[in-house]
Amino acid sequence: MIAAAAVAGLLLVWVLSLAGMAVSSYLANRDRLSLLHREASVAKSESRLEAYGDDIGKVAEDLKRRQDFIDKVTQAHLGDLPKDEKAGETVSNSATEAAETVKKVSLFLPEAAQLAEIEARQLAFIEGLTRAADRRSAAAEAKLVRLGLNPRALLARMDDRSAQGGPLATFIKSGDSAIDPRFQRFGLSLARMEALERSVAALPQTSPASLEYVSSGFGYRPDPFTGGPDFHAGLDFRGPTGAPIYAAAPGRVSFVGQRSGYGNVVEIDHGHGLVTRYAHMSGFRTQVGKAVIPGELIGLIGNTGRSTGPHLHFEVRINDRPVNPRPFLEAVPNVLEKARGSAAQRGR
C-alpha cells in the first residue's frame, strides 16, 4: 500500500513537471489567491502510516482522486494516450492480468480493492505513456532517415557517459527492490524519444538567407574559375553585399574568422557532430560561444575568399563530412517567418 502511494506521488510530480502550463491554468480558478498564500507541507511517514491504519478506505479514496487529477492533466496537455496496439510494437499490455488481480484482491482482501484498482489504472497509464513515447520516437526516426541520416549513429553519439554525474536517484521499485519492468521500459522509451526529438530539433530547417534563388547546388559542377570538374560542398545563395545571413538551426557559434577559399566564415555547432558553415561574408554579427536560435542574424552577404560575386556559401557537415543542405531546408516549409519572429522577440 505504501508502494502504491509512492507510485501515485511520483507519477503526479512527473506529470506536473511535464505539463508546466497546467499550473497557470489551475491558479486561474476562483481559489487562486488563497492557494498562493497557503504554505505547502510535506506529510511525514508517521502520519501517513497512521492514516493507513485508521481508515484504509479513505486513503484509497484519496489516491483515487489523485490519480483522477493525473489523468485529467495528462489528457489536457498530452491528449488521449494510445490504448490500441500496432504491429511491431513491443509495449506490454497488463489490462487482462490487472483486471484479474483486482478481481482476486476484491474477493480475498476487500479492504484493499480500491488500491488494486488504482494500481491497474497506473499500469494502463504507464503503458499508454510508453506507447506514446515509442510512436513519437518512430516519427522522429523516420524524419531523420528521410533526410539521409542514421538515427542509430546519432543515438550512439549521444550515449557518451565520459563526462556525466550526479546523485543516484533510483527509479520506481517494487517490494522486492527490483525495478518494475514496465516503468523501466517507459524510462528507456522516454530517453530514446527525447534523444531523437532533440536530434530533429537541432537539424537545419530555416533558410540561412532571404534570397530569390540558389545560384549553385550541392554536388559536382564546372569550377567557376577553371571550368574543370569540381565538387561543391554546399549551396550558394546569390544576393547583394550586406544582405542578412541567418542561423539555420539552434546551436552555439564555434568559429568566427577566415578559412582558406571560404573567406570570412561563421560556423555553428548544433551538437552530435552536426555543424553548419556560412562563408564569403562581408561582415560578422555574432561571436564565438554565443548561443543562437533559428532565424537569428549572424552575418552579412559578401564576396570574400574564392568567390566570383557576392553570395552566401552554406554547408551542412556531419562528422566533418558535407551533406546536401537542400533536404533539410525543404523539410519544414514556411518556418522562416516564425523563426525570425522568435529571434526578434529575443532581441528586445
Coordinates of C-alpha atoms in Angstrom, one line a residue:
M1 CA 0.0 0.0 0.0
I2 CA 2.9 2.4 0.8
A3 CA 4.4 1.5 -2.6
A4 CA 1.1 2.3 -4.3
A5 CA 1.1 5.7 -2.6
A6 CA 4.7 6.3 -3.6
V7 CA 4.0 5.4 -7.2
A8 CA 1.0 7.7 -7.3
G9 CA 3.0 10.6 -5.8
L10 CA 5.9 10.1 -8.2
L11 CA 3.5 10.0 -11.2
L12 CA 1.9 13.2 -10.0
V13 CA 5.3 15.0 -9.8
W14 CA 6.4 13.7 -13.1
V15 CA 3.2 14.7 -15.0
L16 CA 3.2 18.2 -13.4
S17 CA 6.8 18.7 -14.4
L18 CA 6.0 17.5 -17.9
A19 CA 2.9 19.8 -18.2
G20 CA 4.0 23.0 -16.5
M21 CA 1.3 25.0 -18.2
A22 CA -1.2 23.2 -16.1
V23 CA -0.1 25.2 -13.1
S24 CA -1.1 28.5 -14.7
S25 CA -4.5 27.2 -15.6
Y26 CA -5.0 25.8 -12.2
L27 CA -4.1 29.0 -10.4
A28 CA -6.6 30.9 -12.6
N29 CA -9.6 29.4 -10.7
R30 CA -11.6 31.2 -8.0
D31 CA -9.4 30.0 -5.2
R32 CA -6.1 31.1 -6.7
L33 CA -5.4 33.8 -4.1
S34 CA -5.8 31.5 -1.1
L35 CA -3.7 28.8 -2.8
L36 CA -0.9 31.3 -3.5
H37 CA -0.8 32.3 0.2
R38 CA -1.2 28.8 1.6
E39 CA 2.1 27.1 2.7
A40 CA 2.5 23.6 1.4
S41 CA 3.6 20.9 3.9
V42 CA 5.1 17.5 3.4
A43 CA 3.3 14.6 5.0
K44 CA 5.5 12.7 7.5
S45 CA 5.8 9.0 7.1
E46 CA 4.4 8.5 10.6
S47 CA 1.2 10.4 9.8
R48 CA 0.8 8.5 6.5
L49 CA 1.2 5.2 8.4
E50 CA -1.4 6.3 10.9
A51 CA -3.8 7.3 8.1
Y52 CA -3.4 3.8 6.6
G53 CA -4.1 2.3 9.9
D54 CA -7.1 4.5 10.8
D55 CA -9.0 4.2 7.5
I56 CA -7.6 2.3 4.5
G57 CA -10.7 3.1 2.6
K58 CA -10.2 6.9 3.0
V59 CA -6.6 6.5 1.8
A60 CA -7.7 4.6 -1.2
E61 CA -10.3 7.3 -2.0
D62 CA -7.5 10.0 -1.7
L63 CA -5.3 8.0 -4.1
K64 CA -8.2 7.6 -6.5
R65 CA -8.8 11.4 -6.5
R66 CA -5.1 11.9 -7.0
Q67 CA -5.0 9.5 -10.0
D68 CA -8.1 11.2 -11.4
F69 CA -6.2 14.5 -11.3
I70 CA -3.1 12.9 -13.0
D71 CA -5.3 11.5 -15.8
K72 CA -7.1 14.8 -16.4
V73 CA -3.8 16.9 -16.5
T74 CA -2.2 14.3 -18.8
Q75 CA -5.2 14.3 -21.2
A76 CA -5.4 18.1 -21.2
H77 CA -1.8 18.5 -22.2
L78 CA -0.8 15.3 -24.0
G79 CA -4.1 14.2 -25.4
D80 CA -5.6 10.8 -25.2
L81 CA -2.9 8.2 -24.6
P82 CA -3.0 5.4 -27.2
K83 CA -4.6 2.2 -25.9
D84 CA -4.5 0.3 -29.2
E85 CA -1.6 -1.9 -30.2
K86 CA 0.1 -1.7 -33.6
A87 CA 2.1 -4.3 -35.4
G88 CA 5.7 -4.3 -34.4
E89 CA 5.2 -2.5 -31.1
T90 CA 6.8 -4.2 -28.1
V91 CA 5.0 -2.5 -25.2
S92 CA 3.4 -4.8 -22.7
N93 CA -0.4 -4.8 -22.1
S94 CA -1.3 -5.6 -18.5
A95 CA -5.0 -5.0 -18.8
T96 CA -6.1 -8.6 -18.6
E97 CA -3.8 -9.5 -15.8
A98 CA -4.5 -6.3 -13.9
A99 CA -8.3 -7.0 -14.1
E100 CA -7.7 -10.5 -12.7
T101 CA -5.6 -9.0 -9.9
V102 CA -8.4 -6.6 -9.0
K103 CA -10.9 -9.5 -9.0
K104 CA -8.8 -11.6 -6.7
V105 CA -8.0 -8.8 -4.3
S106 CA -11.6 -7.8 -4.1
L107 CA -12.5 -11.4 -3.2
F108 CA -9.9 -12.2 -0.7
L109 CA -8.9 -8.7 0.7
P110 CA -11.9 -6.4 0.0
E111 CA -10.5 -3.5 2.1
A112 CA -7.6 -3.2 -0.5
A113 CA -9.8 -3.5 -3.6
Q114 CA -9.6 0.2 -4.4
L115 CA -5.8 0.2 -4.1
A116 CA -5.7 -2.7 -6.6
E117 CA -8.0 -0.7 -9.0
I118 CA -5.6 2.3 -8.7
E119 CA -2.6 0.1 -9.4
A120 CA -4.4 -1.2 -12.5
R121 CA -5.1 2.3 -13.7
Q122 CA -1.4 3.3 -13.1
L123 CA -0.2 0.3 -15.1
A124 CA -2.5 1.2 -18.0
F125 CA -1.3 4.8 -17.7
I126 CA 2.4 4.0 -17.8
E127 CA 1.9 1.6 -20.7
G128 CA 0.0 4.3 -22.6
L129 CA 2.8 6.8 -22.0
T130 CA 5.3 4.2 -23.3
R131 CA 3.3 3.6 -26.5
A132 CA 3.1 7.4 -27.0
A133 CA 6.8 7.8 -26.5
D134 CA 7.6 5.0 -28.8
R135 CA 5.4 6.4 -31.6
R136 CA 7.0 9.9 -31.2
S137 CA 10.4 8.2 -31.5
A138 CA 9.3 6.4 -34.6
A139 CA 8.1 9.7 -36.2
A140 CA 11.4 11.4 -35.4
E141 CA 13.4 8.4 -36.6
A142 CA 11.5 8.4 -39.9
K143 CA 12.2 12.1 -40.4
L144 CA 16.0 11.5 -39.9
V145 CA 16.0 8.6 -42.3
R146 CA 14.2 10.7 -45.0
L147 CA 17.0 13.3 -44.6
G148 CA 19.6 10.6 -45.2
L149 CA 20.8 10.4 -41.6
N150 CA 21.4 7.4 -39.5
P151 CA 19.4 7.5 -36.3
R152 CA 21.4 4.8 -34.6
A153 CA 24.6 6.7 -35.2
L154 CA 23.1 9.9 -33.8
L155 CA 21.9 7.9 -30.7
A156 CA 25.3 6.3 -30.3
R157 CA 27.0 9.8 -30.3
M158 CA 24.5 10.9 -27.6
D159 CA 25.3 7.9 -25.4
D160 CA 28.6 9.4 -24.3
R161 CA 29.0 8.9 -20.5
S162 CA 32.5 10.2 -20.3
A163 CA 31.5 13.5 -18.6
Q164 CA 28.3 12.8 -16.6
G165 CA 27.5 12.5 -12.9
G166 CA 25.1 13.4 -10.2
P167 CA 23.4 11.8 -7.1
L168 CA 21.9 8.4 -7.5
A169 CA 18.1 8.6 -7.9
T170 CA 16.7 5.1 -8.3
F171 CA 13.5 4.6 -10.3
I172 CA 10.3 3.1 -9.0
K173 CA 10.8 -0.3 -7.3
S174 CA 8.5 -3.0 -6.1
G175 CA 8.7 -4.5 -2.7
D176 CA 11.5 -7.0 -3.6
S177 CA 13.7 -4.0 -4.6
A178 CA 13.5 -4.9 -8.3
I179 CA 12.6 -2.2 -10.8
D180 CA 9.2 -2.9 -12.3
P181 CA 10.0 -3.7 -15.9
R182 CA 7.1 -1.6 -17.2
F183 CA 8.4 1.5 -15.5
Q184 CA 11.9 0.7 -16.6
R185 CA 10.7 0.2 -20.2
F186 CA 8.9 3.6 -20.0
G187 CA 12.2 5.3 -18.8
L188 CA 14.1 3.8 -21.7
S189 CA 11.4 4.8 -24.2
L190 CA 11.3 8.4 -22.8
A191 CA 15.1 8.7 -23.1
R192 CA 15.1 7.5 -26.7
M193 CA 12.2 9.8 -27.6
E194 CA 14.0 12.8 -26.1
A195 CA 17.3 12.0 -27.8
L196 CA 15.7 11.5 -31.3
E197 CA 13.5 14.6 -31.0
R198 CA 16.5 16.6 -29.8
S199 CA 18.4 15.4 -32.9
V200 CA 15.5 16.6 -35.1
A201 CA 15.2 19.9 -33.3
A202 CA 18.9 20.6 -34.0
L203 CA 18.7 20.0 -37.7
P204 CA 18.9 22.9 -40.1
Q205 CA 15.3 23.8 -41.0
T206 CA 15.4 27.5 -41.7
S207 CA 16.7 29.2 -44.8
P208 CA 20.0 31.0 -44.0
A209 CA 19.3 33.8 -46.4
S210 CA 16.1 35.5 -47.6
L211 CA 17.1 35.4 -51.3
E212 CA 15.3 34.8 -54.6
Y213 CA 17.2 31.7 -55.8
V214 CA 20.1 29.3 -55.3
S215 CA 22.9 30.1 -57.8
S216 CA 24.7 26.8 -57.3
G217 CA 23.7 23.5 -55.9
F218 CA 25.4 20.7 -54.0
G219 CA 27.5 18.2 -55.9
Y220 CA 29.7 18.1 -59.0
R221 CA 29.8 21.2 -61.2
P222 CA 32.2 23.0 -63.5
D223 CA 34.6 25.1 -61.4
P224 CA 33.7 28.8 -61.8
F225 CA 37.3 29.8 -62.2
T226 CA 38.9 26.9 -64.1
G227 CA 35.9 25.3 -65.8
G228 CA 37.1 21.9 -64.8
P229 CA 35.1 19.3 -62.7
D230 CA 34.7 20.4 -59.1
F231 CA 32.7 19.1 -56.1
H232 CA 30.6 21.8 -54.5
A233 CA 30.1 21.0 -50.8
G234 CA 27.1 23.3 -50.2
L235 CA 24.5 25.7 -51.6
D236 CA 25.2 29.2 -53.0
F237 CA 22.6 31.9 -52.4
R238 CA 23.2 34.9 -54.6
G239 CA 22.4 38.3 -53.0
P240 CA 23.6 41.9 -52.6
T241 CA 26.6 42.7 -50.4
G242 CA 25.3 43.4 -46.9
A243 CA 22.2 41.3 -47.1
P244 CA 21.5 39.4 -43.9
I245 CA 22.6 35.8 -43.1
Y246 CA 20.6 33.8 -40.5
A247 CA 21.4 30.8 -38.4
A248 CA 19.7 27.8 -39.9
A249 CA 19.2 25.9 -36.6
P250 CA 19.7 26.2 -32.9
G251 CA 23.3 25.9 -31.7
R252 CA 26.4 27.6 -30.4
V253 CA 28.8 29.6 -32.6
S254 CA 32.1 27.6 -32.7
F255 CA 34.1 29.7 -35.2
V256 CA 34.2 33.2 -36.5
G257 CA 37.1 34.1 -38.8
Q258 CA 38.8 33.3 -42.1
R259 CA 39.3 29.9 -43.8
S260 CA 41.2 29.3 -46.9
G261 CA 39.0 29.6 -50.0
Y262 CA 35.9 30.5 -47.9
G263 CA 36.9 34.0 -46.9
N264 CA 35.0 35.2 -43.8
V265 CA 33.3 32.3 -42.1
V266 CA 30.9 31.6 -39.3
E267 CA 30.4 28.0 -38.1
I268 CA 27.7 26.9 -35.7
D269 CA 27.9 23.7 -33.7
H270 CA 24.5 22.0 -33.3
G271 CA 25.7 19.1 -31.3
H272 CA 26.2 15.4 -32.1
G273 CA 28.7 16.1 -34.9
L274 CA 26.4 18.5 -36.8
V275 CA 27.9 21.8 -37.9
T276 CA 26.7 24.5 -40.3
R277 CA 29.1 26.7 -42.2
Y278 CA 28.4 30.2 -43.6
A279 CA 31.1 31.6 -46.0
H280 CA 32.2 34.6 -48.1
M281 CA 30.7 37.1 -45.6
S282 CA 31.3 40.8 -45.7
G283 CA 30.7 41.2 -42.0
F284 CA 30.1 39.3 -38.8
R285 CA 27.2 39.8 -36.5
T286 CA 28.0 37.2 -33.9
Q287 CA 30.9 35.9 -31.8
V288 CA 32.3 32.6 -30.7
G289 CA 30.4 30.9 -27.8
K290 CA 27.1 32.7 -28.5
A291 CA 24.0 30.5 -28.4
V292 CA 21.8 31.2 -31.4
I293 CA 18.3 30.3 -32.5
P294 CA 16.9 29.6 -36.0
G295 CA 16.5 32.9 -37.9
E296 CA 18.9 34.9 -35.7
L297 CA 21.2 37.3 -37.6
I298 CA 24.8 36.1 -37.7
G299 CA 26.4 37.9 -40.6
L300 CA 26.2 39.7 -43.9
I301 CA 26.5 38.6 -47.5
G302 CA 29.8 39.3 -49.1
N303 CA 32.4 38.4 -51.7
T304 CA 35.4 37.4 -49.6
G305 CA 37.6 34.3 -50.3
R306 CA 37.4 32.3 -53.6
S307 CA 34.2 33.9 -55.0
T308 CA 33.1 35.4 -58.3
G309 CA 30.5 37.7 -56.8
P310 CA 28.5 38.4 -53.6
H311 CA 26.7 35.3 -52.3
L312 CA 26.4 33.1 -49.3
H313 CA 28.0 29.6 -49.4
F314 CA 26.1 27.4 -46.9
E315 CA 27.3 24.0 -45.8
V316 CA 25.9 21.3 -43.6
R317 CA 28.6 19.0 -42.2
I318 CA 28.1 15.8 -40.2
N319 CA 31.3 14.5 -38.5
D320 CA 33.1 16.9 -40.8
R321 CA 31.6 15.3 -43.9
P322 CA 29.5 17.7 -46.1
V323 CA 25.9 16.6 -46.9
N324 CA 23.3 18.2 -49.2
P325 CA 21.6 21.0 -47.3
R326 CA 18.6 21.2 -49.5
P327 CA 16.6 18.3 -48.0
F328 CA 17.0 19.9 -44.5
L329 CA 15.7 23.3 -45.7
E330 CA 12.8 21.8 -47.6
A331 CA 11.7 19.5 -44.7
V332 CA 9.9 22.3 -42.8
P333 CA 8.3 24.8 -45.1
N334 CA 7.2 28.3 -44.1
V335 CA 9.2 28.1 -40.9
L336 CA 11.5 31.1 -41.6
E337 CA 8.9 33.8 -40.8
K338 CA 8.1 32.1 -37.4
A339 CA 11.8 31.7 -36.6
R340 CA 12.6 35.4 -37.4
G341 CA 9.7 36.4 -35.2
S342 CA 11.1 34.4 -32.3
A343 CA 14.6 35.9 -32.9
A344 CA 13.1 39.4 -33.0
Q345 CA 11.3 38.8 -29.7
R346 CA 14.5 37.5 -28.1
G347 CA 16.4 40.6 -29.2
R348 CA 14.0 43.0 -27.5

